[in-house]
PDB file of C-alpha atoms in Angstrom:
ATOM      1  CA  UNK A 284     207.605 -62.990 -27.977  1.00  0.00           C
ATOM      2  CA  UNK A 285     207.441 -62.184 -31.681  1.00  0.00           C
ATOM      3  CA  UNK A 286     209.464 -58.964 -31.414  1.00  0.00           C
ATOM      4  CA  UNK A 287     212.082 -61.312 -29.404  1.00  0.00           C
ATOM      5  CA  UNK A 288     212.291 -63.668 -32.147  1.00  0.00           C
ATOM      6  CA  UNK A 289     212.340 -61.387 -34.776  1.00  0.00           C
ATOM      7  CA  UNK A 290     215.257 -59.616 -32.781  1.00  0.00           C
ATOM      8  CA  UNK A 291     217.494 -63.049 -32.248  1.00  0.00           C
ATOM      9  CA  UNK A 292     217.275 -63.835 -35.648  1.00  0.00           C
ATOM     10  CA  UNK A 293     218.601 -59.780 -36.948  1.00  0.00           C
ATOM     11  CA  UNK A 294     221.259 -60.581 -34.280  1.00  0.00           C
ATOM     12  CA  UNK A 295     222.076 -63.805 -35.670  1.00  0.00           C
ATOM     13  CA  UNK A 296     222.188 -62.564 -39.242  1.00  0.00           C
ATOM     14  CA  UNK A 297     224.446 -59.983 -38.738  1.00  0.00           C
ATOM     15  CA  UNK A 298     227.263 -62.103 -36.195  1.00  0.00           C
ATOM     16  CA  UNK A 299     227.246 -64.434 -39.355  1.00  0.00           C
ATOM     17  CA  UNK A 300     228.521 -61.896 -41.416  1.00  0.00           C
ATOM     18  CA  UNK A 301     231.415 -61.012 -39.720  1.00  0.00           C
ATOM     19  CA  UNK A 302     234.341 -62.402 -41.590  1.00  0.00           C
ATOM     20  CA  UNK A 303     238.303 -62.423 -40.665  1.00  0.00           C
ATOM     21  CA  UNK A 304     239.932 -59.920 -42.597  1.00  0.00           C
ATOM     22  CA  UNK A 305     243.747 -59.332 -43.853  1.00  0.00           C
ATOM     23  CA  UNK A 306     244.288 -62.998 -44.146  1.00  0.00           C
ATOM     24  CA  UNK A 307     247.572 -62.556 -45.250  1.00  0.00           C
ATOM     25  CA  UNK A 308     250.412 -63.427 -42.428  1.00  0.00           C
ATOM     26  CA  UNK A 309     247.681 -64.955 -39.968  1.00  0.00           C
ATOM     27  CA  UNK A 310     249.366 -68.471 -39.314  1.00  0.00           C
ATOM     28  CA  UNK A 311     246.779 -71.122 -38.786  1.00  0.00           C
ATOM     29  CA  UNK A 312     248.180 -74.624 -37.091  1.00  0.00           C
ATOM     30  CA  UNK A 313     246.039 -77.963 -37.767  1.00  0.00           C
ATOM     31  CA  UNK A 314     246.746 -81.614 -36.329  1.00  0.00           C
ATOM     32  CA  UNK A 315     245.746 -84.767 -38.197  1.00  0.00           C
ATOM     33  CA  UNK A 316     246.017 -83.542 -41.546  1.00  0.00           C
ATOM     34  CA  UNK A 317     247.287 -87.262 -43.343  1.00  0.00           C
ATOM     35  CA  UNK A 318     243.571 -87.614 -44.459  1.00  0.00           C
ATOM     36  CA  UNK A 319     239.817 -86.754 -43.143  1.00  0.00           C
ATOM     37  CA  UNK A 320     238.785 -83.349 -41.691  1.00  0.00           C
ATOM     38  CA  UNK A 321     242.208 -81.879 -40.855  1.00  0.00           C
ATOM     39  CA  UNK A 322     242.823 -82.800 -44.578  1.00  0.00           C
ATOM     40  CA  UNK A 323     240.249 -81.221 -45.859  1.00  0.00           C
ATOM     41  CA  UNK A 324     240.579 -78.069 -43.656  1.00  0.00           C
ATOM     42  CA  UNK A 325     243.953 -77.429 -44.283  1.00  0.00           C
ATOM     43  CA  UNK A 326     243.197 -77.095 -48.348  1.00  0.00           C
ATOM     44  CA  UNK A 327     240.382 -74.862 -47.511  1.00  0.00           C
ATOM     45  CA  UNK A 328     241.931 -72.598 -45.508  1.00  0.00           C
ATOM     46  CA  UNK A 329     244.872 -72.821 -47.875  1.00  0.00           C
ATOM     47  CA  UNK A 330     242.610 -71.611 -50.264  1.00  0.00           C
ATOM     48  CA  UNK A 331     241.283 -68.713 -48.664  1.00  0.00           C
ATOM     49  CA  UNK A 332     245.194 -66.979 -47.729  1.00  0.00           C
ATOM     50  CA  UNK A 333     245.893 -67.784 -44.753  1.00  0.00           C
ATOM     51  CA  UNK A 334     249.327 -69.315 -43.862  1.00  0.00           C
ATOM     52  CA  UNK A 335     248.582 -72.841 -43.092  1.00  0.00           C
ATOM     53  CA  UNK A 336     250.753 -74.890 -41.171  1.00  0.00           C
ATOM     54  CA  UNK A 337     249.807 -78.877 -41.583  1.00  0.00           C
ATOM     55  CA  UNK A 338     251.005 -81.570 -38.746  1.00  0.00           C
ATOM     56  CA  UNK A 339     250.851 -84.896 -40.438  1.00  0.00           C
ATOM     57  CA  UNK A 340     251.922 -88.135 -39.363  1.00  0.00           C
ATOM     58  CA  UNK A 341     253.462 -89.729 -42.275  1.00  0.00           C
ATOM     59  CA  UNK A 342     256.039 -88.072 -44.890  1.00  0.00           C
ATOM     60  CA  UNK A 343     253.834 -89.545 -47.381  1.00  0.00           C
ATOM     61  CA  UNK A 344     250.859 -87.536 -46.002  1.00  0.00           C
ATOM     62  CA  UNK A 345     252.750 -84.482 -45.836  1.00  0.00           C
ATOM     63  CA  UNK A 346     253.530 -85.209 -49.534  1.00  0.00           C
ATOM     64  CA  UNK A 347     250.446 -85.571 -50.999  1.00  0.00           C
ATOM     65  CA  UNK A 348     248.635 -82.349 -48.697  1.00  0.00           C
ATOM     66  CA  UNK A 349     251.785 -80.064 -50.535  1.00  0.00           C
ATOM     67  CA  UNK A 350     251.587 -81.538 -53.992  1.00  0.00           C
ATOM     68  CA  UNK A 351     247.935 -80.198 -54.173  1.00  0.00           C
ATOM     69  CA  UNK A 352     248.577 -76.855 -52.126  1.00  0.00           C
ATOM     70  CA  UNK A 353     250.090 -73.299 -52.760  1.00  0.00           C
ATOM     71  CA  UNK A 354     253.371 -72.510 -51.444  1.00  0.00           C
ATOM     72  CA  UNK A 355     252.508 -70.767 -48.310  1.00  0.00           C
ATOM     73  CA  UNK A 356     251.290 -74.045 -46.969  1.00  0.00           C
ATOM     74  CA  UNK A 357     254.004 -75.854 -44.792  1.00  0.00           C
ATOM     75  CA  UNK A 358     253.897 -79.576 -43.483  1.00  0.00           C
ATOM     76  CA  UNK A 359     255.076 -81.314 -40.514  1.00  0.00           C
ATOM     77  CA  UNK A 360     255.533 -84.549 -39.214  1.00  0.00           C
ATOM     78  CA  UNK A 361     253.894 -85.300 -35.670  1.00  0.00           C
ATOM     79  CA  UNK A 362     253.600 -87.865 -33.672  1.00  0.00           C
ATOM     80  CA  UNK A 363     251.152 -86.729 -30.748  1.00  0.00           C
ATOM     81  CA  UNK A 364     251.570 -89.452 -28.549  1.00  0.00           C
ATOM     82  CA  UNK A 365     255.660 -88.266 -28.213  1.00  0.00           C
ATOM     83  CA  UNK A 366     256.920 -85.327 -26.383  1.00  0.00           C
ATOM     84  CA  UNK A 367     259.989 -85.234 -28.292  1.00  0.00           C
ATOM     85  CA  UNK A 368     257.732 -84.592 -31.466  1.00  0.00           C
ATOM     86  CA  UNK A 369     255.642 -82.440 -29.975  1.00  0.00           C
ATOM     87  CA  UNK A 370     258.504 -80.211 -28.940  1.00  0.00           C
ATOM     88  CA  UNK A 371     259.768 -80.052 -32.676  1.00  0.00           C
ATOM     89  CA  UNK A 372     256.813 -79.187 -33.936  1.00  0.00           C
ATOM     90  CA  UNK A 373     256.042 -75.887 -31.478  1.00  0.00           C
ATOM     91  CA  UNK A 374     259.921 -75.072 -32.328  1.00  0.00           C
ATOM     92  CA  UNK A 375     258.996 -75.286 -36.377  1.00  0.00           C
ATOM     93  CA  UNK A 376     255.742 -73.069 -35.823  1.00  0.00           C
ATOM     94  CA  UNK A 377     257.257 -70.857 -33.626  1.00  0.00           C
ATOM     95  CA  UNK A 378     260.212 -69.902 -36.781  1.00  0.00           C
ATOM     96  CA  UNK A 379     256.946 -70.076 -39.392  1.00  0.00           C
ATOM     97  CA  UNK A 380     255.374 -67.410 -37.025  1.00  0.00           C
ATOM     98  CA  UNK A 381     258.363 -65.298 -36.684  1.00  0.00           C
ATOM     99  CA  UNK A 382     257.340 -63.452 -33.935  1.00  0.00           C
ATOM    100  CA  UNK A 383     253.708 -62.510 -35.177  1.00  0.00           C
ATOM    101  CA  UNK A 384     252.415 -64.909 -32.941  1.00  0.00           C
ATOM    102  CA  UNK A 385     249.925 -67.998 -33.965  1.00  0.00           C
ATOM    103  CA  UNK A 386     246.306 -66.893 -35.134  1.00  0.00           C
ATOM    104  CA  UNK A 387     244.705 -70.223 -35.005  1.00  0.00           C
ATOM    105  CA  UNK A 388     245.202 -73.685 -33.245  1.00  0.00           C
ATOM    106  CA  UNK A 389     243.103 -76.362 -34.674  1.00  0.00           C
ATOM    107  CA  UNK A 390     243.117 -79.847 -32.783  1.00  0.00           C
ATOM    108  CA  UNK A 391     241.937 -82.827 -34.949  1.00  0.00           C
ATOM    109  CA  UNK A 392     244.309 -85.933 -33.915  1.00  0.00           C
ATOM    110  CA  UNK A 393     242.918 -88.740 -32.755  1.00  0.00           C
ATOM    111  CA  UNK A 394     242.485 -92.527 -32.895  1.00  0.00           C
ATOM    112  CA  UNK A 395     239.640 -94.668 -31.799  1.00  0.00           C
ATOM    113  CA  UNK A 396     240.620 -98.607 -31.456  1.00  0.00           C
ATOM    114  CA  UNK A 397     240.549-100.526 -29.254  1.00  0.00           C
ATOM    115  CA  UNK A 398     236.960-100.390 -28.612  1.00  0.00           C
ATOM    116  CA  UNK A 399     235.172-103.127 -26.716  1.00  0.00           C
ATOM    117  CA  UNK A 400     233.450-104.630 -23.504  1.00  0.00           C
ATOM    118  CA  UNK A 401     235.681-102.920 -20.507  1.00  0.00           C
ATOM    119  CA  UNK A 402     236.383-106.561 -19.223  1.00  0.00           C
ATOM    120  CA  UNK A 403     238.279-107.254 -22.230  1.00  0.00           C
ATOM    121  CA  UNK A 404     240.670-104.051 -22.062  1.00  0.00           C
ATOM    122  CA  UNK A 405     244.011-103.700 -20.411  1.00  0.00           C
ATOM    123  CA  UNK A 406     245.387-100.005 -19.108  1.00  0.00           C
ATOM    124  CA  UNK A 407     247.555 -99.559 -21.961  1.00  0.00           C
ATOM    125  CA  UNK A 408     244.558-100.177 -24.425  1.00  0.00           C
ATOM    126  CA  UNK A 409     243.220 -97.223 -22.580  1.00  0.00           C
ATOM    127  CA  UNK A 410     246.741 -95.124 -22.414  1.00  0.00           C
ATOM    128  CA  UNK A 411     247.119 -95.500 -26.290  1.00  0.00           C
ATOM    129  CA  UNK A 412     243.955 -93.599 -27.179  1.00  0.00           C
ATOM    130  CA  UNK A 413     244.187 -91.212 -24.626  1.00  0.00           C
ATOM    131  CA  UNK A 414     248.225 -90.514 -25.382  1.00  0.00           C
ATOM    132  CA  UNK A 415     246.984 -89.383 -28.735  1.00  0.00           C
ATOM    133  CA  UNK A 416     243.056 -88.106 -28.220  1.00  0.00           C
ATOM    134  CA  UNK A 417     243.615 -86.335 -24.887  1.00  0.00           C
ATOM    135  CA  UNK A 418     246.846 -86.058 -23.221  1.00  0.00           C
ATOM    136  CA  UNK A 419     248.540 -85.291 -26.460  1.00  0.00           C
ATOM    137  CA  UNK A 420     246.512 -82.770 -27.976  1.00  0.00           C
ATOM    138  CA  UNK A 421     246.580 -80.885 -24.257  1.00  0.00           C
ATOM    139  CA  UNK A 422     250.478 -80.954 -24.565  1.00  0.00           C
ATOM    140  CA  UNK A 423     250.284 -78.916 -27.615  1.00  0.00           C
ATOM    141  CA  UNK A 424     248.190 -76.692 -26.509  1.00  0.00           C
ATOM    142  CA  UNK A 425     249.861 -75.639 -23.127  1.00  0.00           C
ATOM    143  CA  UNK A 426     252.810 -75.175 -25.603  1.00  0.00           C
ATOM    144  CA  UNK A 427     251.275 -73.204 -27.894  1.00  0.00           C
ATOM    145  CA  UNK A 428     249.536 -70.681 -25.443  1.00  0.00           C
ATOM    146  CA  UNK A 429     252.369 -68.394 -25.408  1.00  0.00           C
ATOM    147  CA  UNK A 430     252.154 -68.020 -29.546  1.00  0.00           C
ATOM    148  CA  UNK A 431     248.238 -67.681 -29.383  1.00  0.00           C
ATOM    149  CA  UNK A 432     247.989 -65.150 -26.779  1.00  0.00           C
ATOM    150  CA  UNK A 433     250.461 -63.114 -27.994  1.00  0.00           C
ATOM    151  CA  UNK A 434     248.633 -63.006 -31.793  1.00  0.00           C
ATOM    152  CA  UNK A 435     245.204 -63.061 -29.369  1.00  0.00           C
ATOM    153  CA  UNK A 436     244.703 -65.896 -31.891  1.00  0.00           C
ATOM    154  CA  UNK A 437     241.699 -68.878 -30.860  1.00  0.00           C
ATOM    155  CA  UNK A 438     241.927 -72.408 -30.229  1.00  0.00           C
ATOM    156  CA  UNK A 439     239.222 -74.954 -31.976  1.00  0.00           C
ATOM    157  CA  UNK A 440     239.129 -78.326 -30.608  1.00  0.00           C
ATOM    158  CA  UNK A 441     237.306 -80.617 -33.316  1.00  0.00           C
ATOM    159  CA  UNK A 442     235.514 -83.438 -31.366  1.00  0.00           C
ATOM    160  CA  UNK A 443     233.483 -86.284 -32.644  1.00  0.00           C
ATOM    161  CA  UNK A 444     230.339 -85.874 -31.475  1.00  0.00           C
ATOM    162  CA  UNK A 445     229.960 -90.023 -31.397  1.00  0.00           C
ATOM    163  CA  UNK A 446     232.313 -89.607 -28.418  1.00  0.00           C
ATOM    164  CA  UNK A 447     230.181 -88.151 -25.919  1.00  0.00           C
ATOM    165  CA  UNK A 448     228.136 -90.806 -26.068  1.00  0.00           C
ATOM    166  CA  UNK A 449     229.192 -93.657 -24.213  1.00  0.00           C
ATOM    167  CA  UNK A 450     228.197 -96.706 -25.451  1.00  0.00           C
ATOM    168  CA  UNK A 451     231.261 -98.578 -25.698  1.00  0.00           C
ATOM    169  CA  UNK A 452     233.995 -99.387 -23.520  1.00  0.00           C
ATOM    170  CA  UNK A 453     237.512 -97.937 -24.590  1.00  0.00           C
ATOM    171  CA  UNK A 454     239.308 -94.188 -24.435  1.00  0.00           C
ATOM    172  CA  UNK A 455     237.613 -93.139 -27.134  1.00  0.00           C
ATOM    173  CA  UNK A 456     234.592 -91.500 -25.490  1.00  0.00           C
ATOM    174  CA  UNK A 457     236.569 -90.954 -22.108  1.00  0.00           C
ATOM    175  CA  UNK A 458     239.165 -88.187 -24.522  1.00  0.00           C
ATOM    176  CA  UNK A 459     236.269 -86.503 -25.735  1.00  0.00           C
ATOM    177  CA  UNK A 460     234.455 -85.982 -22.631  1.00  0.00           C
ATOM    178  CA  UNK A 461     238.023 -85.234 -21.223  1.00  0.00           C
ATOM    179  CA  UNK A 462     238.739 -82.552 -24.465  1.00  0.00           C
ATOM    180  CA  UNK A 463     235.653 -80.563 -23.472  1.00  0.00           C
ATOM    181  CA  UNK A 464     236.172 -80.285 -19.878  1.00  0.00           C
ATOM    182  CA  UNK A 465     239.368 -78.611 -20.892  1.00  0.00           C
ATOM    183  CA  UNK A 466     238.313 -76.695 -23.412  1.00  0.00           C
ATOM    184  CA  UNK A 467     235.377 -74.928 -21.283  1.00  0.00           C
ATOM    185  CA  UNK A 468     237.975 -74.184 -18.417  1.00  0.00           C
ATOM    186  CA  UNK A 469     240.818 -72.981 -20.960  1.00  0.00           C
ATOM    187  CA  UNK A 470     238.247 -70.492 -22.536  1.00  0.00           C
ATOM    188  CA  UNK A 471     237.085 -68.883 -19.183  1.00  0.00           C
ATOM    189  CA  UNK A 472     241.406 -68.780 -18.432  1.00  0.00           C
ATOM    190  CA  UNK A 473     241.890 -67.582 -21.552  1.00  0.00           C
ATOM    191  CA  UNK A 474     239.204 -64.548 -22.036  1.00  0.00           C
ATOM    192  CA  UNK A 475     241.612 -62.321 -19.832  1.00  0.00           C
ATOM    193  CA  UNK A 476     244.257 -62.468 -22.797  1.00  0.00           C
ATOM    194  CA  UNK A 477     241.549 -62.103 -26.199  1.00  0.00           C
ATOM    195  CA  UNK A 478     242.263 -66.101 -27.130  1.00  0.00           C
ATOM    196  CA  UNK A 479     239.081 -67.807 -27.750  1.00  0.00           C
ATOM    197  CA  UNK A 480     238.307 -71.358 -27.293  1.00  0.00           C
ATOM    198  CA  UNK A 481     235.604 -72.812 -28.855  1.00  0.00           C
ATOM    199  CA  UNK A 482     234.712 -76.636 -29.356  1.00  0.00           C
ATOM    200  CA  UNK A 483     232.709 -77.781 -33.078  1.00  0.00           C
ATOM    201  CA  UNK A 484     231.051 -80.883 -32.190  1.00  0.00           C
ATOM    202  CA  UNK A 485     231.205 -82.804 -35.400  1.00  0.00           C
ATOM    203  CA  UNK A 486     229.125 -85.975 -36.497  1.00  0.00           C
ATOM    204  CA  UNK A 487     230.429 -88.974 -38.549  1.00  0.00           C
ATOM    205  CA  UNK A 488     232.093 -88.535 -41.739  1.00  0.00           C
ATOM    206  CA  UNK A 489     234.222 -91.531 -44.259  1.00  0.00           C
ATOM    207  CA  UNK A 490     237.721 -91.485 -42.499  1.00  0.00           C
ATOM    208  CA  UNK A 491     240.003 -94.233 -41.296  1.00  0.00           C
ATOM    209  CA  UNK A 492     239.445 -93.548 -38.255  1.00  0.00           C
ATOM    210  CA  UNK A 493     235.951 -94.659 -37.709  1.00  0.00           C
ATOM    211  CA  UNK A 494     236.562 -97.343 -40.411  1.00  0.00           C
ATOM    212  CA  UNK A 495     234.566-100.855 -39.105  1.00  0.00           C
ATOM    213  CA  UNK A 496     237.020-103.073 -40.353  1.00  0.00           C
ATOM    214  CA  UNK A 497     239.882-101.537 -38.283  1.00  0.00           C
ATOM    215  CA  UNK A 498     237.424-101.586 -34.932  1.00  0.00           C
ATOM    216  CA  UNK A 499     236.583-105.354 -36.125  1.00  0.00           C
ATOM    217  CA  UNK A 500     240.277-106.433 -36.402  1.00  0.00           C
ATOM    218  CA  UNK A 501     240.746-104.597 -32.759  1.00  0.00           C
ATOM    219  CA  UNK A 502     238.149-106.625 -31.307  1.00  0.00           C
ATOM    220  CA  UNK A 503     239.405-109.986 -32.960  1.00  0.00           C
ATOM    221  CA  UNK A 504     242.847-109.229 -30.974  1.00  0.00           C
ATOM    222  CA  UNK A 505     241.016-108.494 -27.729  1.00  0.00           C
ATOM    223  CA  UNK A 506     239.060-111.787 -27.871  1.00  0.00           C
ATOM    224  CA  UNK A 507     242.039-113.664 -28.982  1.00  0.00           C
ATOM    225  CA  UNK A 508     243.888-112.593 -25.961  1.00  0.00           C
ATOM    226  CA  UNK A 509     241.725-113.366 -23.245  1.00  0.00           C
ATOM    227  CA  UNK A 510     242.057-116.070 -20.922  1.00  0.00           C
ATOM    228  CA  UNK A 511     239.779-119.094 -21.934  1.00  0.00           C
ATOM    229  CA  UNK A 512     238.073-118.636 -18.408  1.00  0.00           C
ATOM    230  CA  UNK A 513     236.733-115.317 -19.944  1.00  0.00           C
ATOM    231  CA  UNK A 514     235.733-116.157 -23.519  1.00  0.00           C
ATOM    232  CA  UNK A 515     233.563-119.074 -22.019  1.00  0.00           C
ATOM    233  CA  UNK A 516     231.848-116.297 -19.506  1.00  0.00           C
ATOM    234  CA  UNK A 517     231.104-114.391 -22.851  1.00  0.00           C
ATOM    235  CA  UNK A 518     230.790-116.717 -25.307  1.00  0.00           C
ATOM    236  CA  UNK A 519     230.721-117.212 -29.040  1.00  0.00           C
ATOM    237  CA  UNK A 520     227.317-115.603 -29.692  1.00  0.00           C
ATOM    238  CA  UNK A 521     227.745-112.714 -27.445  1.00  0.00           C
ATOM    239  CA  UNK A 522     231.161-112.024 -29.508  1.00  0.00           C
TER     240      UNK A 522
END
């Protein structure tokens, strides 16, 4: 048993070591860079040589994640929940690339409101998380395959872990259950081409979009909204 453990931790101290070399011209793509993770990721990576390429949603985002980045880095806008944008987005990697082929796909949009009871939700509260959380981020990668297999790059889907627990009613958790069923089927699809798909299972960190007072002003508008034959079933104290 000892020599076992003794031998899993040599084995683990060595795979940490490896390290991606010849940074230089290995095109990394990141959603959900405005603010947060993505941000945060983007800079680092930045940092370390390789040719970033940031999707943010706002110009002003784009803006600011430039103004305090080298030159290599390049900016975006994207809107995941549009197809349209989507579609500009692959076209402006796919010119950044320049036939190298994309060495990294990093997935990071999403959005978490409205949350709530189940009873007080309508399907388009449910649609407009999982256009951006799910269905969105799936579009962009079934676009993006071609890029990545031909760099035999690797996909990283960045998932709350807060979202596989569900403890709230909304398409917050149902996206991030739905994100890793795809993810573990896309990596055994994907082995046959040298892509690898792997899934970091992140906990809470300060970003907008797990701030409370957005959630609370999201549940305000659901309880405004329902019928007055509801809201008595409920009542004051429950809300």
């Amino acid at each position: 048993i000892l020599a076992s453990i003794l031998s899993l931790t040599i084995y683990w101290l060595i795979r940490d070591r490896y390290r991606v070399r010849n940074l230089n011209g290995k095109h990394v793509f990141i959603t959900g860079c405005d603010s947060g993770l993505g941000n945060s990721l983007a800079k680092w990576l930045d940092k370390k040589g390789f040719c970033v390429i940031a999707a943010c949603t706002t110009e002003k985002g784009s803006q600011e994640l430039r103004s305090c980045s080298s030159l290599s880095l390049k900016t975006v806008n994207l809107n995941v929940a549009d197809s349209n944008s989507i579609a500009r987005a692959v076209e402006f990697v796919t010119e950044q690339t320049a036939g190298k082929g994309l060495f990294g796909l990093v997935s990071n949009a999403e959005v978490t409101a409205p949350v709530g009871p189940t009873d007080w939700l309508r399907i388009e509260d449910f649609r407009s998380v999982l256009d951006v959380s799910l269905l969105g981020l799936i579009e962009i990668t079934l676009k993006l395959l071609p890029l990545l297999k031909k760099a035999e790059g690797r996909i990283i889907n960045l998932i709350n872990a807060k979202g596989l627990m569900a403890f709230v009613g909304g398409g917050y958790s149902l996206s991030k259950w739905g994100m890793e069923a795809f993810s573990d089927t896309l990596r055994i699809e994907m082995q046959h081409f040298g892509v690898k798909v792997s899934i970091v299972e992140h906990g809470f960190f300060k970003a907008e979009v797990v701030n409370s007072d957005i959630i609370e002003k999201h549940l305000f508008k659901l309880w405004n909204r329902l019928t007055p034959e509801i809201r008595d079933s409920y009542g004051e104290k429950y809300f």
